[in-house]
mmCIF file of C-alpha atoms in Angstrom:
data_model
loop_
_atom_site.group_PDB
_atom_site.id
_atom_site.type_symbol
_atom_site.label_atom_id
_atom_site.label_comp_id
_atom_site.label_asym_id
_atom_site.label_seq_id
_atom_site.Cartn_x
_atom_site.Cartn_y
_atom_site.Cartn_z
ATOM 1 C CA UNK J 265 -15.893 45.356 -64.591
ATOM 2 C CA UNK J 266 -18.908 46.940 -62.912
ATOM 3 C CA UNK J 267 -18.386 48.609 -59.556
ATOM 4 C CA UNK J 268 -20.633 47.666 -56.640
ATOM 5 C CA UNK J 269 -22.050 49.809 -53.842
ATOM 6 C CA UNK J 270 -22.198 48.581 -50.237
ATOM 7 C CA UNK J 271 -23.783 50.623 -47.460
ATOM 8 C CA UNK J 272 -23.282 50.522 -43.717
ATOM 9 C CA UNK J 273 -26.921 49.391 -43.453
ATOM 10 C CA UNK J 274 -25.940 46.023 -44.987
ATOM 11 C CA UNK J 275 -27.592 46.989 -48.283
ATOM 12 C CA UNK J 276 -25.524 45.985 -51.303
ATOM 13 C CA UNK J 277 -26.010 46.804 -54.961
ATOM 14 C CA UNK J 278 -24.185 44.907 -57.698
ATOM 15 C CA UNK J 279 -23.732 48.045 -59.799
ATOM 16 C CA UNK J 280 -23.903 51.826 -59.507
ATOM 17 C CA UNK J 281 -26.926 51.697 -61.825
ATOM 18 C CA UNK J 282 -28.752 49.317 -59.464
ATOM 19 C CA UNK J 283 -27.998 51.633 -56.538
ATOM 20 C CA UNK J 284 -29.259 54.620 -58.493
ATOM 21 C CA UNK J 285 -32.463 52.743 -59.327
ATOM 22 C CA UNK J 286 -32.977 52.338 -55.578
ATOM 23 C CA UNK J 287 -32.189 55.924 -54.539
ATOM 24 C CA UNK J 288 -33.564 58.016 -57.422
ATOM 25 C CA UNK J 289 -37.245 57.167 -56.784
ATOM 26 C CA UNK J 290 -36.836 58.378 -53.200
ATOM 27 C CA UNK J 291 -36.382 61.892 -54.537
ATOM 28 C CA UNK J 292 -39.731 61.661 -56.330
ATOM 29 C CA UNK J 293 -41.654 59.851 -53.560
ATOM 30 C CA UNK J 294 -41.145 62.551 -50.944
ATOM 31 C CA UNK J 295 -42.451 66.072 -51.306
ATOM 32 C CA UNK J 296 -39.832 68.812 -51.511
ATOM 33 C CA UNK J 297 -38.231 69.627 -48.154
ATOM 34 C CA UNK J 298 -40.073 66.774 -46.409
ATOM 35 C CA UNK J 299 -37.584 64.688 -44.389
ATOM 36 C CA UNK J 300 -36.986 61.055 -45.220
ATOM 37 C CA UNK J 301 -37.664 58.442 -42.560
ATOM 38 C CA UNK J 302 -37.301 54.736 -41.880
ATOM 39 C CA UNK J 303 -35.167 52.582 -44.161
ATOM 40 C CA UNK J 304 -34.849 55.408 -46.716
ATOM 41 C CA UNK J 305 -33.309 57.664 -44.070
ATOM 42 C CA UNK J 306 -30.930 54.920 -42.890
ATOM 43 C CA UNK J 307 -29.713 54.219 -46.443
ATOM 44 C CA UNK J 308 -29.310 57.903 -47.364
ATOM 45 C CA UNK J 309 -27.443 58.589 -44.131
ATOM 46 C CA UNK J 310 -25.094 55.650 -44.771
ATOM 47 C CA UNK J 311 -24.470 56.775 -48.352
ATOM 48 C CA UNK J 312 -23.785 60.375 -47.296
ATOM 49 C CA UNK J 313 -21.406 59.421 -44.480
ATOM 50 C CA UNK J 314 -19.452 57.074 -46.780
ATOM 51 C CA UNK J 315 -19.386 59.721 -49.519
ATOM 52 C CA UNK J 316 -18.022 62.374 -47.160
ATOM 53 C CA UNK J 317 -15.443 59.948 -45.729
ATOM 54 C CA UNK J 318 -14.222 58.846 -49.172
ATOM 55 C CA UNK J 319 -13.884 62.410 -50.460
ATOM 56 C CA UNK J 320 -12.579 63.883 -47.189
ATOM 57 C CA UNK J 321 -15.499 66.320 -47.255
ATOM 58 C CA UNK J 322 -15.566 68.305 -44.002
ATOM 59 C CA UNK J 323 -18.908 68.243 -42.214
ATOM 60 C CA UNK J 324 -19.947 71.345 -40.255
ATOM 61 C CA UNK J 325 -21.795 69.076 -37.785
ATOM 62 C CA UNK J 326 -23.540 65.709 -37.708
ATOM 63 C CA UNK J 327 -26.313 65.254 -40.289
ATOM 64 C CA UNK J 328 -29.741 65.658 -38.674
ATOM 65 C CA UNK J 329 -32.061 64.993 -41.635
ATOM 66 C CA UNK J 330 -32.199 64.516 -45.397
ATOM 67 C CA UNK J 331 -34.902 65.701 -47.802
ATOM 68 C CA UNK J 332 -35.463 66.283 -51.536
ATOM 69 C CA UNK J 333 -34.727 69.776 -52.850
ATOM 70 C CA UNK J 334 -34.267 71.437 -56.220
ATOM 71 C CA UNK J 335 -30.780 72.407 -57.263
ATOM 72 C CA UNK J 336 -30.822 75.274 -59.722
ATOM 73 C CA UNK J 337 -28.016 76.689 -61.783
ATOM 74 C CA UNK J 338 -27.675 78.377 -65.111
ATOM 75 C CA UNK J 339 -29.474 76.199 -67.639
ATOM 76 C CA UNK J 340 -30.796 73.438 -65.380
ATOM 77 C CA UNK J 341 -32.968 72.468 -62.448
ATOM 78 C CA UNK J 342 -32.767 69.015 -60.873
ATOM 79 C CA UNK J 343 -33.850 67.273 -57.713
ATOM 80 C CA UNK J 344 -31.112 66.311 -55.322
ATOM 81 C CA UNK J 345 -30.680 65.390 -51.686
ATOM 82 C CA UNK J 346 -30.681 68.199 -49.160
ATOM 83 C CA UNK J 347 -29.080 67.729 -45.772
ATOM 84 C CA UNK J 348 -29.704 69.617 -42.526
ATOM 85 C CA UNK J 349 -27.021 69.522 -39.839
ATOM 86 C CA UNK J 350 -27.374 69.599 -36.067
ATOM 87 C CA UNK J 351 -25.786 73.069 -35.959
ATOM 88 C CA UNK J 352 -28.627 74.499 -38.082
ATOM 89 C CA UNK J 353 -26.665 74.723 -41.337
ATOM 90 C CA UNK J 354 -27.786 72.977 -44.526
ATOM 91 C CA UNK J 355 -26.295 71.656 -47.734
ATOM 92 C CA UNK J 356 -26.987 69.328 -50.636
ATOM 93 C CA UNK J 357 -25.364 66.448 -52.437
ATOM 94 C CA UNK J 358 -25.523 64.783 -55.811
ATOM 95 C CA UNK J 359 -26.671 61.176 -55.914
ATOM 96 C CA UNK J 360 -24.518 60.438 -58.967
ATOM 97 C CA UNK J 361 -21.361 61.880 -57.393
ATOM 98 C CA UNK J 362 -21.987 60.089 -54.097
ATOM 99 C CA UNK J 363 -22.543 56.707 -55.750
ATOM 100 C CA UNK J 364 -19.435 57.036 -57.933
ATOM 101 C CA UNK J 365 -17.358 58.009 -54.894
ATOM 102 C CA UNK J 366 -18.394 55.024 -52.748
ATOM 103 C CA UNK J 367 -18.411 52.361 -55.466
ATOM 104 C CA UNK J 368 -15.659 49.737 -55.400
#
């Protein structure tokens, strides 16, 4: 049975694939390092908070903004979500991992 994704913003997706089809274009719409705003920001924030809660991921501080960045490692480069925290630190998170973690 397919797992669904529900966000604290009252957005609901019947499947992880449907959720990914909503979030993935956001990474292409915004220029690199340009913060998201409006409904996009609300949905990304809700996804990130749920993801961190489900995985017990410790946050250094409250998230202040989200933006597209490139993640680079040996053999690949991909766009992912960057996060800036109120304490000035920054991080990133994988859309695929976040969606799998919050799906029920």
